[in-house]
mmCIF file of C-alpha atoms in Angstrom:
data_model
loop_
_atom_site.group_PDB
_atom_site.id
_atom_site.type_symbol
_atom_site.label_atom_id
_atom_site.label_comp_id
_atom_site.label_asym_id
_atom_site.label_seq_id
_atom_site.Cartn_x
_atom_site.Cartn_y
_atom_site.Cartn_z
ATOM 1 C CA MET K 953 112.152 64.514 53.768
ATOM 2 C CA THR K 954 112.982 61.101 54.922
ATOM 3 C CA GLY K 955 115.811 61.371 57.557
ATOM 4 C CA ASP K 956 117.952 63.689 54.938
ATOM 5 C CA ALA K 957 119.841 66.334 56.341
ATOM 6 C CA THR K 958 118.239 70.042 55.545
ATOM 7 C CA LYS K 959 119.780 71.419 52.013
ATOM 8 C CA THR K 960 121.235 74.946 51.882
ATOM 9 C CA LEU K 961 120.816 77.179 49.118
ATOM 10 C CA PRO K 962 124.140 77.592 46.758
ATOM 11 C CA LEU K 963 123.920 81.435 47.399
ATOM 12 C CA GLU K 964 123.430 81.015 51.356
ATOM 13 C CA ASP K 965 126.261 83.021 52.364
ATOM 14 C CA LEU K 966 125.031 85.493 50.190
ATOM 15 C CA HIS K 967 121.652 85.674 52.272
ATOM 16 C CA GLN K 968 123.613 85.552 55.781
ATOM 17 C CA ALA K 969 125.636 88.440 54.664
ATOM 18 C CA ALA K 970 122.323 90.253 53.928
ATOM 19 C CA GLY K 971 121.077 89.781 57.517
ATOM 20 C CA ALA K 972 118.371 86.769 56.583
ATOM 21 C CA LYS K 973 116.653 84.948 59.119
ATOM 22 C CA PHE K 974 116.236 81.242 57.976
ATOM 23 C CA GLY K 975 113.810 78.545 58.473
ATOM 24 C CA ALA K 976 112.997 74.959 57.219
ATOM 25 C CA PHE K 977 110.769 74.489 54.124
ATOM 26 C CA ALA K 978 110.109 71.666 52.264
ATOM 27 C CA GLY K 979 113.612 70.084 53.299
ATOM 28 C CA TRP K 980 115.458 73.390 52.569
ATOM 29 C CA SER K 981 116.894 76.104 54.935
ATOM 30 C CA MET K 982 115.337 79.080 53.528
ATOM 31 C CA PRO K 983 115.527 82.645 54.062
ATOM 32 C CA LEU K 984 112.326 83.834 55.784
ATOM 33 C CA THR K 985 112.816 87.687 56.288
ATOM 34 C CA TYR K 986 115.541 89.958 55.798
ATOM 35 C CA PRO K 987 115.997 93.164 58.034
ATOM 36 C CA ALA K 988 113.384 95.314 56.350
ATOM 37 C CA GLY K 989 110.748 93.034 57.140
ATOM 38 C CA VAL K 990 107.894 91.172 55.809
ATOM 39 C CA MET K 991 105.622 94.262 55.382
ATOM 40 C CA LYS K 992 108.237 96.219 53.650
ATOM 41 C CA GLU K 993 109.565 93.301 51.388
ATOM 42 C CA HIS K 994 105.796 92.547 50.448
ATOM 43 C CA GLN K 995 105.300 96.316 49.568
ATOM 44 C CA HIS K 996 108.849 96.783 47.741
ATOM 45 C CA THR K 997 107.986 94.132 45.548
ATOM 46 C CA ARG K 998 104.434 95.559 44.769
ATOM 47 C CA GLU K 999 106.115 98.767 43.896
ATOM 48 C CA HIS K 1000 109.313 98.461 42.946
ATOM 49 C CA VAL K 1001 111.388 94.734 42.501
ATOM 50 C CA GLY K 1002 111.867 91.982 44.297
ATOM 51 C CA LEU K 1003 114.694 89.323 44.240
ATOM 52 C CA PHE K 1004 113.803 85.939 45.637
ATOM 53 C CA ASP K 1005 116.186 82.947 45.589
ATOM 54 C CA ILE K 1006 113.768 79.955 44.649
ATOM 55 C CA SER K 1007 116.777 77.756 44.022
ATOM 56 C CA HIS K 1008 114.903 74.912 46.150
ATOM 57 C CA MET K 1009 112.466 74.493 43.167
ATOM 58 C CA LYS K 1010 113.446 72.148 40.386
ATOM 59 C CA LEU K 1011 114.469 72.574 36.701
ATOM 60 C CA PHE K 1012 114.155 69.226 34.211
ATOM 61 C CA ALA K 1013 114.978 69.281 30.632
ATOM 62 C CA VAL K 1014 112.711 66.767 29.030
ATOM 63 C CA SER K 1015 113.978 65.955 25.502
ATOM 64 C CA GLY K 1016 113.646 63.569 22.527
ATOM 65 C CA ALA K 1017 111.305 62.550 19.923
ATOM 66 C CA GLY K 1018 109.008 61.376 22.307
ATOM 67 C CA ALA K 1019 109.158 64.190 24.814
ATOM 68 C CA ALA K 1020 105.612 65.628 24.260
ATOM 69 C CA ALA K 1021 104.234 62.555 24.159
ATOM 70 C CA LEU K 1022 105.826 61.586 27.545
ATOM 71 C CA LEU K 1023 104.508 64.970 28.829
ATOM 72 C CA ASN K 1024 100.964 64.051 27.573
ATOM 73 C CA ARG K 1025 100.884 60.829 29.388
ATOM 74 C CA ALA K 1026 102.312 62.725 32.445
ATOM 75 C CA CYS K 1027 100.073 65.735 32.690
ATOM 76 C CA PRO K 1028 96.657 66.854 31.414
ATOM 77 C CA ILE K 1029 98.378 68.878 28.548
ATOM 78 C CA ASP K 1030 98.849 68.956 24.618
ATOM 79 C CA ALA K 1031 102.716 69.789 24.799
ATOM 80 C CA GLY K 1032 102.866 69.571 21.109
ATOM 81 C CA THR K 1033 100.449 72.226 20.671
ATOM 82 C CA LEU K 1034 102.768 74.714 22.519
ATOM 83 C CA GLU K 1035 104.522 77.070 20.389
ATOM 84 C CA VAL K 1036 108.121 77.631 21.160
ATOM 85 C CA SER K 1037 108.608 79.637 24.099
ATOM 86 C CA GLN K 1038 105.199 78.926 25.519
ATOM 87 C CA SER K 1039 104.788 77.988 28.965
ATOM 88 C CA LYS K 1040 101.631 76.327 30.489
ATOM 89 C CA LEU K 1041 100.741 75.636 33.995
ATOM 90 C CA THR K 1042 100.113 72.045 34.238
ATOM 91 C CA PHE K 1043 99.782 69.115 36.974
ATOM 92 C CA PHE K 1044 101.396 65.547 37.926
ATOM 93 C CA LEU K 1045 98.055 63.560 39.027
ATOM 94 C CA ASN K 1046 97.347 60.261 40.314
ATOM 95 C CA ASP K 1047 95.106 57.662 39.307
ATOM 96 C CA GLU K 1048 92.213 59.358 41.364
ATOM 97 C CA ALA K 1049 93.168 62.739 39.576
ATOM 98 C CA GLY K 1050 94.821 64.008 42.966
ATOM 99 C CA ILE K 1051 97.536 66.550 42.508
ATOM 100 C CA LEU K 1052 100.734 65.347 42.925
ATOM 101 C CA ASP K 1053 102.525 68.406 41.945
ATOM 102 C CA ASP K 1054 101.723 71.700 39.878
ATOM 103 C CA LEU K 1055 104.489 72.558 37.212
ATOM 104 C CA ILE K 1056 104.937 75.043 34.526
ATOM 105 C CA VAL K 1057 105.977 73.273 31.419
ATOM 106 C CA THR K 1058 108.014 75.636 28.325
ATOM 107 C CA ARG K 1059 108.375 74.619 25.087
ATOM 108 C CA LEU K 1060 112.347 75.240 24.034
ATOM 109 C CA GLY K 1061 112.253 73.717 20.753
ATOM 110 C CA ALA K 1062 110.708 70.877 18.839
ATOM 111 C CA ASP K 1063 111.727 68.160 20.981
ATOM 112 C CA ARG K 1064 112.979 69.971 23.877
ATOM 113 C CA PHE K 1065 110.873 71.099 27.150
ATOM 114 C CA MET K 1066 111.642 72.644 30.366
ATOM 115 C CA VAL K 1067 109.679 71.535 33.640
ATOM 116 C CA VAL K 1068 109.844 73.344 36.562
ATOM 117 C CA ALA K 1069 108.854 71.559 39.995
ATOM 118 C CA ASN K 1070 108.187 72.635 43.233
ATOM 119 C CA ALA K 1071 110.846 71.767 45.846
ATOM 120 C CA GLY K 1072 108.876 69.431 48.195
ATOM 121 C CA ASN K 1073 108.032 67.212 45.460
ATOM 122 C CA ALA K 1074 111.298 67.316 43.465
ATOM 123 C CA ILE K 1075 112.473 64.123 44.061
ATOM 124 C CA ALA K 1076 109.319 62.409 43.819
ATOM 125 C CA ASP K 1077 108.894 64.300 40.619
ATOM 126 C CA GLU K 1078 111.889 63.266 39.095
ATOM 127 C CA ALA K 1079 111.373 59.517 39.790
ATOM 128 C CA HIS K 1080 107.718 59.524 38.534
ATOM 129 C CA LEU K 1081 108.778 61.186 35.217
ATOM 130 C CA LYS K 1082 111.850 59.013 34.993
ATOM 131 C CA ALA K 1083 109.977 55.834 35.381
ATOM 132 C CA LEU K 1084 107.345 57.153 32.653
ATOM 133 C CA ALA K 1085 110.142 58.053 30.177
ATOM 134 C CA LYS K 1086 111.031 54.511 29.889
ATOM 135 C CA ASP K 1087 108.081 53.842 27.752
ATOM 136 C CA PHE K 1088 108.852 56.665 25.510
ATOM 137 C CA ASP K 1089 111.838 58.148 23.363
ATOM 138 C CA ALA K 1090 112.550 60.815 25.654
ATOM 139 C CA ARG K 1091 115.256 61.747 28.062
ATOM 140 C CA VAL K 1092 114.773 63.665 31.730
ATOM 141 C CA GLU K 1093 117.722 65.515 32.827
ATOM 142 C CA PRO K 1094 117.842 67.480 36.450
ATOM 143 C CA LEU K 1095 119.511 70.411 36.046
ATOM 144 C CA ASP K 1096 121.880 71.966 38.681
ATOM 145 C CA ARG K 1097 121.160 75.561 38.654
ATOM 146 C CA VAL K 1098 120.653 78.390 40.839
ATOM 147 C CA PHE K 1099 117.132 79.799 39.998
ATOM 148 C CA LEU K 1100 116.053 83.505 40.703
ATOM 149 C CA ALA K 1101 112.884 85.260 40.609
ATOM 150 C CA ILE K 1102 112.787 89.126 39.906
ATOM 151 C CA GLN K 1103 109.384 90.449 40.445
ATOM 152 C CA GLY K 1104 107.553 93.322 40.446
ATOM 153 C CA PRO K 1105 106.616 96.523 37.941
ATOM 154 C CA GLU K 1106 110.406 97.664 37.407
ATOM 155 C CA ALA K 1107 111.557 94.094 36.798
ATOM 156 C CA GLU K 1108 111.945 94.229 33.354
ATOM 157 C CA ALA K 1109 114.166 97.940 33.766
ATOM 158 C CA VAL K 1110 116.434 96.324 36.548
ATOM 159 C CA LEU K 1111 117.160 93.319 34.726
ATOM 160 C CA ALA K 1112 117.770 95.519 31.354
ATOM 161 C CA LYS K 1113 120.100 97.554 33.404
ATOM 162 C CA ALA K 1114 122.006 94.671 34.887
ATOM 163 C CA GLY K 1115 122.609 93.213 31.132
ATOM 164 C CA VAL K 1116 119.658 90.963 30.725
ATOM 165 C CA ASP K 1117 116.900 91.856 28.204
ATOM 166 C CA GLY K 1118 113.716 90.288 28.873
ATOM 167 C CA SER K 1119 111.286 92.670 26.846
ATOM 168 C CA SER K 1120 110.956 90.014 23.963
ATOM 169 C CA LEU K 1121 109.025 87.553 26.683
ATOM 170 C CA THR K 1122 105.520 88.547 27.403
ATOM 171 C CA PHE K 1123 103.628 86.574 30.277
ATOM 172 C CA MET K 1124 103.789 82.832 30.444
ATOM 173 C CA HIS K 1125 106.818 82.218 27.879
ATOM 174 C CA GLY K 1126 110.440 81.247 28.059
ATOM 175 C CA PHE K 1127 113.591 80.831 26.776
ATOM 176 C CA GLU K 1128 117.321 79.999 26.947
ATOM 177 C CA PRO K 1129 119.082 83.735 26.351
ATOM 178 C CA ARG K 1130 122.628 82.208 27.075
ATOM 179 C CA PRO K 1131 124.012 78.808 27.023
ATOM 180 C CA ASN K 1132 122.905 76.824 30.266
ATOM 181 C CA TRP K 1133 120.703 79.867 31.138
ATOM 182 C CA PHE K 1134 116.667 79.656 31.402
ATOM 183 C CA MET K 1135 114.717 82.503 31.582
ATOM 184 C CA SER K 1136 110.657 82.824 31.823
ATOM 185 C CA ARG K 1137 107.938 85.684 32.367
ATOM 186 C CA SER K 1138 105.715 84.626 34.903
ATOM 187 C CA GLY K 1139 105.979 84.523 38.870
ATOM 188 C CA TYR K 1140 103.921 83.827 42.078
ATOM 189 C CA THR K 1141 103.278 87.512 43.536
ATOM 190 C CA GLY K 1142 100.657 88.636 40.795
ATOM 191 C CA GLU K 1143 103.381 91.177 39.573
ATOM 192 C CA ASP K 1144 105.020 91.298 36.262
ATOM 193 C CA GLY K 1145 108.192 89.616 36.598
ATOM 194 C CA PHE K 1146 110.833 86.745 35.465
ATOM 195 C CA GLU K 1147 112.336 83.584 36.744
ATOM 196 C CA ILE K 1148 116.153 82.795 35.735
ATOM 197 C CA GLY K 1149 117.941 79.701 36.127
ATOM 198 C CA LEU K 1150 121.560 79.907 35.835
ATOM 199 C CA PRO K 1151 124.857 78.489 36.995
ATOM 200 C CA GLU K 1152 126.045 79.482 40.433
ATOM 201 C CA ALA K 1153 128.966 81.632 39.186
ATOM 202 C CA ASP K 1154 126.811 83.502 36.577
ATOM 203 C CA ALA K 1155 124.130 83.848 39.145
ATOM 204 C CA ARG K 1156 126.496 85.531 41.803
ATOM 205 C CA ALA K 1157 127.486 88.054 39.436
ATOM 206 C CA LEU K 1158 123.718 88.608 38.369
ATOM 207 C CA VAL K 1159 122.732 88.909 41.995
ATOM 208 C CA ALA K 1160 125.665 91.548 42.498
ATOM 209 C CA GLN K 1161 124.488 93.551 39.479
ATOM 210 C CA LEU K 1162 120.711 93.655 40.689
ATOM 211 C CA LEU K 1163 121.316 94.467 44.047
ATOM 212 C CA ALA K 1164 123.550 97.514 43.128
ATOM 213 C CA ASP K 1165 120.291 98.920 41.753
ATOM 214 C CA GLU K 1166 118.211 100.719 44.883
ATOM 215 C CA ARG K 1167 115.083 99.528 43.158
ATOM 216 C CA ALA K 1168 115.701 95.521 43.850
ATOM 217 C CA MET K 1169 116.132 94.022 47.327
ATOM 218 C CA TRP K 1170 116.205 90.508 48.593
ATOM 219 C CA ILE K 1171 112.534 89.175 49.512
ATOM 220 C CA GLY K 1172 112.253 86.101 52.134
ATOM 221 C CA LEU K 1173 109.698 83.242 52.023
ATOM 222 C CA ALA K 1174 107.333 85.235 54.313
ATOM 223 C CA ALA K 1175 106.488 88.057 51.854
ATOM 224 C CA ARG K 1176 106.664 85.322 48.857
ATOM 225 C CA ASP K 1177 103.632 83.880 50.836
ATOM 226 C CA SER K 1178 101.876 86.987 51.496
ATOM 227 C CA LEU K 1179 102.197 87.971 48.020
ATOM 228 C CA ARG K 1180 101.023 84.798 46.381
ATOM 229 C CA LEU K 1181 98.121 84.796 48.765
ATOM 230 C CA GLU K 1182 96.724 87.994 47.688
ATOM 231 C CA ALA K 1183 97.319 87.050 44.146
ATOM 232 C CA GLY K 1184 95.045 84.007 44.727
ATOM 233 C CA LEU K 1185 97.872 81.737 43.814
ATOM 234 C CA CYS K 1186 98.044 77.965 45.384
ATOM 235 C CA LEU K 1187 101.073 76.458 47.535
ATOM 236 C CA HIS K 1188 101.405 72.781 46.909
ATOM 237 C CA GLY K 1189 100.842 70.759 50.071
ATOM 238 C CA ASN K 1190 98.417 73.515 51.422
ATOM 239 C CA ASP K 1191 95.524 74.534 48.858
ATOM 240 C CA ILE K 1192 96.358 71.797 46.396
ATOM 241 C CA SER K 1193 97.915 68.523 47.324
ATOM 242 C CA PRO K 1194 97.221 64.561 46.265
ATOM 243 C CA ASP K 1195 93.691 65.039 48.167
ATOM 244 C CA THR K 1196 92.485 67.852 46.010
ATOM 245 C CA ASP K 1197 91.940 67.588 42.244
ATOM 246 C CA PRO K 1198 91.818 70.217 39.352
ATOM 247 C CA ALA K 1199 88.111 70.559 39.362
ATOM 248 C CA SER K 1200 88.019 71.104 43.360
ATOM 249 C CA GLY K 1201 91.038 73.653 43.170
ATOM 250 C CA ALA K 1202 89.098 75.657 40.464
ATOM 251 C CA LEU K 1203 92.024 74.818 38.149
ATOM 252 C CA MET K 1204 90.159 73.322 35.145
ATOM 253 C CA TRP K 1205 91.169 76.554 33.331
ATOM 254 C CA ALA K 1206 94.735 74.955 33.050
ATOM 255 C CA VAL K 1207 93.071 71.898 31.412
ATOM 256 C CA PRO K 1208 92.670 72.452 27.240
ATOM 257 C CA LYS K 1209 89.067 71.347 26.588
ATOM 258 C CA GLU K 1210 89.879 68.785 24.342
ATOM 259 C CA ILE K 1211 92.472 67.338 26.869
ATOM 260 C CA ARG K 1212 89.430 67.124 29.091
ATOM 261 C CA SER K 1213 87.684 64.973 26.816
ATOM 262 C CA SER K 1214 89.893 62.447 25.020
ATOM 263 C CA GLY K 1215 93.289 62.933 26.899
ATOM 264 C CA THR K 1216 95.233 59.694 27.984
ATOM 265 C CA PHE K 1217 97.284 61.573 30.879
ATOM 266 C CA ILE K 1218 97.313 59.764 34.363
ATOM 267 C CA GLY K 1219 94.030 60.248 36.328
ATOM 268 C CA ALA K 1220 92.010 61.100 33.124
ATOM 269 C CA ASP K 1221 89.100 58.633 33.973
ATOM 270 C CA ALA K 1222 88.982 59.852 37.369
ATOM 271 C CA LEU K 1223 89.100 63.570 36.581
ATOM 272 C CA ARG K 1224 86.297 63.192 33.621
ATOM 273 C CA ALA K 1225 84.142 61.563 36.495
ATOM 274 C CA ILE K 1226 84.794 64.356 38.843
ATOM 275 C CA VAL K 1227 83.756 67.127 36.433
ATOM 276 C CA GLU K 1228 80.614 65.027 35.035
ATOM 277 C CA LYS K 1229 79.353 64.370 38.632
ATOM 278 C CA GLY K 1230 80.498 67.884 39.752
ATOM 279 C CA ALA K 1231 83.168 68.554 42.291
ATOM 280 C CA ALA K 1232 81.699 68.332 45.994
ATOM 281 C CA ARG K 1233 83.984 70.993 47.392
ATOM 282 C CA LYS K 1234 85.461 74.064 45.518
ATOM 283 C CA ARG K 1235 88.489 76.089 46.532
ATOM 284 C CA VAL K 1236 87.575 79.790 47.075
ATOM 285 C CA GLY K 1237 89.104 82.939 48.341
ATOM 286 C CA LEU K 1238 87.846 83.898 51.957
ATOM 287 C CA LYS K 1239 88.015 87.314 53.423
ATOM 288 C CA PRO K 1240 87.967 87.530 57.396
ATOM 289 C CA GLU K 1241 86.003 90.152 58.931
ATOM 290 C CA GLY K 1242 88.090 92.862 61.082
ATOM 291 C CA ARG K 1243 91.899 92.336 61.465
ATOM 292 C CA GLN K 1244 92.193 89.125 62.777
ATOM 293 C CA PRO K 1245 94.141 86.672 60.466
ATOM 294 C CA VAL K 1246 92.622 83.018 60.116
ATOM 295 C CA ARG K 1247 95.296 80.776 59.391
ATOM 296 C CA GLY K 1248 95.393 77.493 57.277
ATOM 297 C CA GLY K 1249 93.773 74.557 58.951
ATOM 298 C CA ALA K 1250 91.056 76.497 60.719
ATOM 299 C CA ALA K 1251 87.472 74.743 60.257
ATOM 300 C CA LEU K 1252 84.694 76.685 58.387
ATOM 301 C CA PHE K 1253 81.001 76.590 59.460
ATOM 302 C CA ASP K 1254 78.009 77.530 57.978
ATOM 303 C CA ALA K 1255 75.496 80.068 59.535
ATOM 304 C CA ASP K 1256 73.899 77.139 61.244
ATOM 305 C CA GLY K 1257 76.688 75.983 62.759
ATOM 306 C CA ASN K 1258 77.334 72.875 60.333
ATOM 307 C CA PRO K 1259 80.698 72.005 59.046
ATOM 308 C CA ALA K 1260 81.345 74.038 55.755
ATOM 309 C CA GLY K 1261 84.909 73.428 54.791
ATOM 310 C CA THR K 1262 88.376 74.435 55.779
ATOM 311 C CA VAL K 1263 91.049 77.094 55.572
ATOM 312 C CA THR K 1264 94.223 76.015 53.651
ATOM 313 C CA SER K 1265 96.109 79.299 53.466
ATOM 314 C CA GLY K 1266 95.677 82.567 55.601
ATOM 315 C CA GLY K 1267 97.348 85.603 56.749
ATOM 316 C CA PHE K 1268 97.423 89.655 56.684
ATOM 317 C CA GLY K 1269 97.473 91.073 53.432
ATOM 318 C CA PRO K 1270 99.595 94.001 52.874
ATOM 319 C CA SER K 1271 98.535 95.518 50.047
ATOM 320 C CA ALA K 1272 94.947 94.339 50.229
ATOM 321 C CA GLY K 1273 94.851 96.079 53.621
ATOM 322 C CA HIS K 1274 92.686 93.194 55.270
ATOM 323 C CA PRO K 1275 93.267 89.571 56.142
ATOM 324 C CA VAL K 1276 93.210 87.415 53.160
ATOM 325 C CA ALA K 1277 92.661 83.516 52.960
ATOM 326 C CA MET K 1278 91.700 80.545 50.667
ATOM 327 C CA GLY K 1279 90.168 77.381 51.479
ATOM 328 C CA TYR K 1280 88.162 74.456 50.491
ATOM 329 C CA VAL K 1281 83.851 74.686 51.016
ATOM 330 C CA SER K 1282 81.265 72.541 49.946
ATOM 331 C CA THR K 1283 80.049 73.557 46.165
ATOM 332 C CA PRO K 1284 76.628 75.110 47.176
ATOM 333 C CA LEU K 1285 78.705 77.696 49.379
ATOM 334 C CA ALA K 1286 81.112 78.516 47.108
ATOM 335 C CA LYS K 1287 79.425 81.569 45.859
ATOM 336 C CA ALA K 1288 81.284 84.991 46.304
ATOM 337 C CA GLY K 1289 79.375 86.827 49.127
ATOM 338 C CA THR K 1290 78.401 83.500 51.264
ATOM 339 C CA LYS K 1291 78.920 84.201 54.839
ATOM 340 C CA LEU K 1292 80.467 81.586 56.849
ATOM 341 C CA PHE K 1293 82.421 81.313 60.247
ATOM 342 C CA ALA K 1294 86.044 80.234 60.825
ATOM 343 C CA ASP K 1295 86.914 78.796 64.402
ATOM 344 C CA VAL K 1296 90.149 80.298 65.576
ATOM 345 C CA ARG K 1297 91.238 79.043 68.776
ATOM 346 C CA GLY K 1298 87.560 78.304 70.022
ATOM 347 C CA THR K 1299 86.193 81.852 68.667
ATOM 348 C CA ARG K 1300 84.151 82.005 65.517
ATOM 349 C CA ILE K 1301 85.382 84.627 63.360
ATOM 350 C CA PRO K 1302 82.705 85.682 60.543
ATOM 351 C CA VAL K 1303 84.532 85.288 56.945
ATOM 352 C CA GLU K 1304 83.031 86.049 53.731
ATOM 353 C CA VAL K 1305 83.533 83.744 50.627
ATOM 354 C CA SER K 1306 85.284 86.434 48.213
ATOM 355 C CA ALA K 1307 86.577 86.348 44.399
ATOM 356 C CA LEU K 1308 90.298 85.891 43.497
ATOM 357 C CA PRO K 1309 92.560 87.367 43.720
ATOM 358 C CA PHE K 1310 92.488 90.052 46.271
ATOM 359 C CA THR K 1311 94.911 92.083 44.399
ATOM 360 C CA PRO K 1312 94.649 92.644 40.552
ATOM 361 C CA HIS K 1313 97.301 90.776 38.594
ATOM 362 C CA ARG K 1314 99.461 93.092 36.584
ATOM 363 C CA TYR K 1315 101.068 90.504 34.442
ATOM 364 C CA ARG K 1316 102.853 91.683 30.884
ATOM 365 C CA LYS K 1317 100.243 90.046 28.624
ATOM 366 C CA GLY K 1318 101.075 91.830 25.412
#
């Protein structure tokens, strides 16, 4: 943020009443933990339902006859081939194929899409998309919504009890169940779950109903981080950034094959060149030996002491039962089982390249 005051969530009073400890994240004052603590919050989400306030993220409605064409220019996607209600992970890239942001695009109708952007990039994303939209018959409308994530194996049942039916959705699908509501089934925990963007008054009523159910509890940003890290999911600004591209980030699965070869998205030529040459480094999972977590920023070395890469995210994985991390290593070292060392305050901690995720995904795919 450039000198702007820290933003507060619309439901901040509810988090204060719940005993949240707050901290700054992407220009927002965010609940980091609640009285239960990060370990219990993490495990409760894996076993029952975690309720996350993700209103720092931004929803954009993109509509008009040229909406699909606009998205095809902005992202390595073929928006016109998405079925109505289908969601897709995609990216804004710069001319060098660096990742400006990772996004989820959902087709809501023939000429209407929902784009979900990350908090730290929301202002830049809006300016970027609106500037591109001038060349298309398309409208970009930032929506003023509270955004909630309901994550965990009992998410569908808890929502149903609160009067919200998500049973028609499968993983990576979304729709507008009521006027001014957007609901999707994806998530950032590896568990089954939903995201709902809705007006503040509706959100307050829904939160009250959800928290009346003992299976649901508020979860803060600290457990959100440990959950997503175990699930092998990237945090923009850490694991992906304008300095990384989808090939290096092991994210080419999100770029459709025909778009790789013939797409005219921003960064297309650069991405093709990287793929053709082969990425020099790759994002991998990293499993430290012992109980000492290895944090983002730690340098990695090979067995001979040569620089091998960098850790981008790390911490303890409560469900995995051991420290978990992600980072970038030179491509020849990116095979699971490769032994490396991380420098933690001058001590070399043995780490092993590991397959991702560290805990199995449990999405509702069918």
